[in-house]
Coordinates of C-alpha atoms and ligand atoms in Angstrom, one line a residue:
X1 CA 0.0 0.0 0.0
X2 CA 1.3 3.4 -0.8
X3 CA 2.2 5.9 1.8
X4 CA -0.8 8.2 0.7
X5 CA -3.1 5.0 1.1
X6 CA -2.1 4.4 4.7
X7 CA -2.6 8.0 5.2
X8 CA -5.9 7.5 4.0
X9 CA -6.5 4.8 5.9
X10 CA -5.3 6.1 9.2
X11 CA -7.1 9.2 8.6
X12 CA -10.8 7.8 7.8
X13 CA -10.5 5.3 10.7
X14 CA -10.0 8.1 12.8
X15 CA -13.4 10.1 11.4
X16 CA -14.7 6.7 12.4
X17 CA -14.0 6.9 15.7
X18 CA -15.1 10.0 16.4
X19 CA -18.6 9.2 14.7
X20 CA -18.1 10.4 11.3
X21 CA -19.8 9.2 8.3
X22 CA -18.5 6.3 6.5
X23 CA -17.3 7.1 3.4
X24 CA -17.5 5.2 0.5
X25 CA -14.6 5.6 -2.3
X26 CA -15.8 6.8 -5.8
X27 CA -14.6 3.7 -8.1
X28 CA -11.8 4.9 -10.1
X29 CA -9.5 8.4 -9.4
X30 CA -11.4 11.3 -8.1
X31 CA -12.2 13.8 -11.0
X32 CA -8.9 16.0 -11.0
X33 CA -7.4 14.1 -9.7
X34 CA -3.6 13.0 -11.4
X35 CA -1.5 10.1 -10.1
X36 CA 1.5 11.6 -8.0
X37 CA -0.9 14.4 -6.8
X38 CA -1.3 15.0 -3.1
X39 CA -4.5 15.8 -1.3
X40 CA -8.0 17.2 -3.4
X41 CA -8.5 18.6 -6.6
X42 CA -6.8 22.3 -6.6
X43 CA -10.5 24.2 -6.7
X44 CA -12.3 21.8 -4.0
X45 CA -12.3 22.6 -0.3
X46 CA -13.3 19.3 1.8
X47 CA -16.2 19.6 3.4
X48 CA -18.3 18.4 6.6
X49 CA -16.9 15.1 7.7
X50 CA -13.9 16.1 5.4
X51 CA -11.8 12.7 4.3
X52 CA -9.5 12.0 1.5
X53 CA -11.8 10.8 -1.7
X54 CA -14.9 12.1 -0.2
X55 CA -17.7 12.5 -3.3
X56 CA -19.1 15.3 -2.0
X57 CA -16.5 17.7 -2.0
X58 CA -17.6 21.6 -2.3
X59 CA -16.0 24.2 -3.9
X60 CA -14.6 26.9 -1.7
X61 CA -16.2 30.2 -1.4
X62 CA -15.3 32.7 -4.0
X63 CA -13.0 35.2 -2.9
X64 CA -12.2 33.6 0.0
X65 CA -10.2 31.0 1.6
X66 CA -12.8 30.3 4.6
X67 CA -14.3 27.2 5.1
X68 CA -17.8 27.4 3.6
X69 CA -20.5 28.1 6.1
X70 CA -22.1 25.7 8.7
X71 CA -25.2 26.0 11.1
X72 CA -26.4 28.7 12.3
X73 CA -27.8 28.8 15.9
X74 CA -29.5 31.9 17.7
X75 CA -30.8 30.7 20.6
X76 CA -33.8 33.4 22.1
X77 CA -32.1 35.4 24.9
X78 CA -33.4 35.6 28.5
X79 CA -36.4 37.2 29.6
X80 CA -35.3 40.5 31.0
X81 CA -38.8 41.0 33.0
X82 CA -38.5 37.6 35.0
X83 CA -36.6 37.1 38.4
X84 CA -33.6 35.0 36.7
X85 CA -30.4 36.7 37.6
X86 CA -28.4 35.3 34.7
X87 CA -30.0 37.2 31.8
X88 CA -29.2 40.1 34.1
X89 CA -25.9 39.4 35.3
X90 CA -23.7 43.1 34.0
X91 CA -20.5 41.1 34.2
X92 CA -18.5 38.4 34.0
X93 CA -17.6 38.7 37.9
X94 CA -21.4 38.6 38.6
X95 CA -21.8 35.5 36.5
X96 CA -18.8 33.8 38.3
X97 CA -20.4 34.9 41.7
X98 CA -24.0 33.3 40.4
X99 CA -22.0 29.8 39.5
X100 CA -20.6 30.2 43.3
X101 CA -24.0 29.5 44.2
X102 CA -25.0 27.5 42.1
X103 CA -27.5 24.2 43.1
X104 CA -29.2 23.9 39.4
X105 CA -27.7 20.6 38.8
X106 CA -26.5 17.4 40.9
X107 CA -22.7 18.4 39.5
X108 CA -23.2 20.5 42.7
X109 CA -22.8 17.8 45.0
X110 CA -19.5 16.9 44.5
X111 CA -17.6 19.8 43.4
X112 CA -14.7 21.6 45.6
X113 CA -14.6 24.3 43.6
X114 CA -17.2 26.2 40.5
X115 CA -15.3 26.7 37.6
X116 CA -17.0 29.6 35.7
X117 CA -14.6 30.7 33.3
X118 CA -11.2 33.2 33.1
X119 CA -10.0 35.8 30.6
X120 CA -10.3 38.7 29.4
X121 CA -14.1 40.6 29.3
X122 CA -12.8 42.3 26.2
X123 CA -11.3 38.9 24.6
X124 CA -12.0 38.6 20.7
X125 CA -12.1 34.7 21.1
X126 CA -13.8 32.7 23.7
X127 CA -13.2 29.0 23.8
X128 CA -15.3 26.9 25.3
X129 CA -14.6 23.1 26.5
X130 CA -17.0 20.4 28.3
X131 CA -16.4 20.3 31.8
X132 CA -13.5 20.8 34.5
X133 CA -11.4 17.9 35.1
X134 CA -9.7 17.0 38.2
X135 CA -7.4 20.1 38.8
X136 CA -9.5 22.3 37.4
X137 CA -12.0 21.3 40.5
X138 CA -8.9 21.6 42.6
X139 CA -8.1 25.4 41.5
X140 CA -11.4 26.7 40.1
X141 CA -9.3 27.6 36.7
X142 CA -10.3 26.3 33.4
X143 CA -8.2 24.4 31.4
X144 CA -5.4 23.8 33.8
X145 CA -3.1 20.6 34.1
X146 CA -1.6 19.1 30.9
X147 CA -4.6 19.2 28.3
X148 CA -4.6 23.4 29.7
X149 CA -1.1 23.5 28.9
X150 CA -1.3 22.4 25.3
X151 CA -4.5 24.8 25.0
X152 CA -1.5 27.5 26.0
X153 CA 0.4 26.3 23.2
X154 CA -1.7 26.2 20.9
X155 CA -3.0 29.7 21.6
X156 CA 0.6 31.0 21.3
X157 CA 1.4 29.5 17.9
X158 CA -1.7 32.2 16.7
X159 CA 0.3 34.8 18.7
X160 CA -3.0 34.4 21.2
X161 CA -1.4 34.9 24.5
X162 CA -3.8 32.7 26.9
X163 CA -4.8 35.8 29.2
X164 CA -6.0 38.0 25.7
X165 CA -8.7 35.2 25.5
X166 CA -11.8 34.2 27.5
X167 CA -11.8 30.5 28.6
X168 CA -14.4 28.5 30.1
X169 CA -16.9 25.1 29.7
X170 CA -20.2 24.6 29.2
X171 CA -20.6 22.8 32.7
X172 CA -19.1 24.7 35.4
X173 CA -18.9 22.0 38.0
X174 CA -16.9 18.6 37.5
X175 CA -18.6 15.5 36.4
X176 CA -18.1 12.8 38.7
X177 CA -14.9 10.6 37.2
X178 CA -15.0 13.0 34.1
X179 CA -18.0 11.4 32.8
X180 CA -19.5 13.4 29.7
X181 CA -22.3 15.8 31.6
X182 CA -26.1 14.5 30.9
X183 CA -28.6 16.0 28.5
X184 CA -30.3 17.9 32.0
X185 CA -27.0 18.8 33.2
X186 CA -26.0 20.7 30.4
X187 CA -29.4 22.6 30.0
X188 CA -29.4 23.7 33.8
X189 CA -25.4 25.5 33.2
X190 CA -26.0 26.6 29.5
X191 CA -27.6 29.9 30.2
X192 CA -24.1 31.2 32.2
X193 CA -22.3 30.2 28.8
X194 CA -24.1 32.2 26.6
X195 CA -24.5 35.1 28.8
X196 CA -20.7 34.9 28.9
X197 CA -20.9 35.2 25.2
X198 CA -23.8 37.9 25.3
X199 CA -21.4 39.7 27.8
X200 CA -17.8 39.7 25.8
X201 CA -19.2 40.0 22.5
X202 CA -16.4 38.1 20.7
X203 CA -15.4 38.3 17.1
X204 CA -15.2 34.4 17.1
X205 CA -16.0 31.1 19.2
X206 CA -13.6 28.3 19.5
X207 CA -15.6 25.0 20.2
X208 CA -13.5 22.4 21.6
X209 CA -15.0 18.8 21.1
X210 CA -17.8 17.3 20.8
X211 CA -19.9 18.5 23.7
X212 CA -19.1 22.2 23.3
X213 CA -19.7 22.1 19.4
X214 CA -23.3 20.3 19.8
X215 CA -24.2 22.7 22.9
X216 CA -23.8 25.8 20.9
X217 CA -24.5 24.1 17.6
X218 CA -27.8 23.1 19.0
X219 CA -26.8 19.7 17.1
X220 CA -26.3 16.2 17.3
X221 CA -23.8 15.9 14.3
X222 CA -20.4 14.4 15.5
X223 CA -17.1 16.4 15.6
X224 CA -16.1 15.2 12.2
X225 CA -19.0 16.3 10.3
X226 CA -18.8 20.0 12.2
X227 CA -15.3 20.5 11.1
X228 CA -14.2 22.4 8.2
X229 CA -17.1 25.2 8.1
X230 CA -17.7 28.4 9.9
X231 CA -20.9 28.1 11.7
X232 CA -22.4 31.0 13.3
X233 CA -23.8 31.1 17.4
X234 CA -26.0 34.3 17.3
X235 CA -24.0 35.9 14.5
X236 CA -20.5 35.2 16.1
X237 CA -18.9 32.9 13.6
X238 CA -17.9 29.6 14.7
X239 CA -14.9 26.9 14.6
X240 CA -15.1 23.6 15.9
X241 CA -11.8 21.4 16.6
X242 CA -10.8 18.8 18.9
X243 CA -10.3 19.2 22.7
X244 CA -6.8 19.5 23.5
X245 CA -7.7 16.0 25.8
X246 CA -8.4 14.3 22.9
X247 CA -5.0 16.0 21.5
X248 CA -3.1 14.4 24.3
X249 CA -4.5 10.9 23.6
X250 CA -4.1 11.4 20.3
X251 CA -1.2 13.4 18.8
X252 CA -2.4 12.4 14.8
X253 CA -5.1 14.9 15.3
X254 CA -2.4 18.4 16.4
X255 CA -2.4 18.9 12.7
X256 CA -6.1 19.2 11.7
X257 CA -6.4 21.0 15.2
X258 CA -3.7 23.9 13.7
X259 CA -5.7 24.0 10.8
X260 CA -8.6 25.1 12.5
X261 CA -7.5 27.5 15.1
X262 CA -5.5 29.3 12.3
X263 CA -9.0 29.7 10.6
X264 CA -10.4 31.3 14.2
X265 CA -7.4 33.6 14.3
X266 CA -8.1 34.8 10.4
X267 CA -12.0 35.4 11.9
X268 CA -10.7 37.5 14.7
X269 CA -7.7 39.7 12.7
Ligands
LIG301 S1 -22.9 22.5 36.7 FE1 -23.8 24.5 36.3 S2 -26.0 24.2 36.7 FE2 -24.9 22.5 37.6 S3 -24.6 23.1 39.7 FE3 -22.7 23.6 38.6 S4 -23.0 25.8 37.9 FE4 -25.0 25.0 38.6

């Protein structure tokens, strides 16, 4: 099998995992396609679920070398005459003092610490993960211990320094043994995420993995499929990658993550 072939290979199995479509090889070469020739034809852009030899390729947008676009989610915004203080919170401090308190879920009961997020009010990009893990209980920070560390690295190869950025999850208590949160779980924290969003007003959103991309997607399509597009959340456009965890298990996937936070830093320049 030839190198490009075991790329292939290694590649599509890895879409599988994550849920991706399978895809089904056109018989014969791919129109444009010329023997020697590395990666699609010159004028196509892969698309959702992007894999070598996918039929369904798209060409990119004229004028532009952005993904095309994706969904588009507005969710409706809080009542401003009812007695919910999130809708109402004035700041980022006020939501972080609301999470303090917070006993909307049962991720209450075995926290140490609320993690509601940490960055700049007047960041440009927000990224937004799943869930603290163990030391991120332990400090109240987000993204902290090695999969935070990477995250740093990554936003320094975009010249992002971390503390230019907001940074937070879309549950702000730990699930217990880093399970994924529930379905209820998630829809008793989301409102403090997207009045974080409503509150910073950010030129883009970074979506790390799966459970922050379907949250704000308002979607069940896996990470694969939501790749490769700019999707909009209330008119703030949208790039969905892998979360750096994932990274860390998985080093193949640092490459397609570059490519997608180097699209988020051309939405925010
Ligand atoms: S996870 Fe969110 S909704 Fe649940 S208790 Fe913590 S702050 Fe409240």
């Amino acid at each position: 099998m030839s190198d490009g072939r075991a790329l292939a290979r290694e590649f599509l199995e890895q879409q599988r995992q994550l849920g991706g479509d399978w895809v089904v090889l056109p018989e014969g070469p791919t129109p444009g396609w010329r023997p020697g020739s590395v990666g699609p034809p010159e004028n196509a852009a892969l698309t959702p679920g992007a894999s070598p030899g996918n039929t369904q390729a798209r060409p990119a947008r004229e004028g532009s070398d952005l993904p095309p676009p994706g969904i588009s989610y507005d969710p409706p915004g809080g009542d401003l005459f009812s007695n919910d203080p999130v809708p109402q919170a004035v700041s980022l401090d006020v939501i972080a003092q609301l999470v303090a308190g917070c006993t909307k879920c049962r991720l209450c009961e075995g926290r140490r610490h609320t993690v509601p997020g940490e960055g700049s009010a007047e960041a440009r990009l927000v990224v937004v993960g799943e869930g603290p893990g163990r030391v991120e209980d332990e400090t109240g920070r987000p993204f902290v211990g090695p999969a935070g560390e990477l995250l740093t690295k990554i936003l320094g190869a975009i010249e992002l320094p971390r503390e230019r950025v907001f940074i937070c999850n879309v549950v702000k208590c730990r699930p217990p043994e880093n399970r994924l949160p529930q379905f209820d779980e998630i829809a008793a924290c989301v409102p403090y995420l997207f009045r974080q969003i409503e509150i910073v007003k950010p030129k883009a959103i970074l979506a790390m993995g799966g459970t922050a991309a379907q949250t704000l997607l308002n979607t069940k399509q896996s990470l694969g499929a939501l790749r490769n597009l700019v999707h909009r959340f209330r008119g703030v456009p949208l790039i969905v990658t892998y979360h750096p965890a994932a990274l860390l298990r998985n080093p193949n996937w640092k490459k397609p993550t570059w490519d997608d936070v180097r699209i988020a830093r051309r939405l925010i320049d």
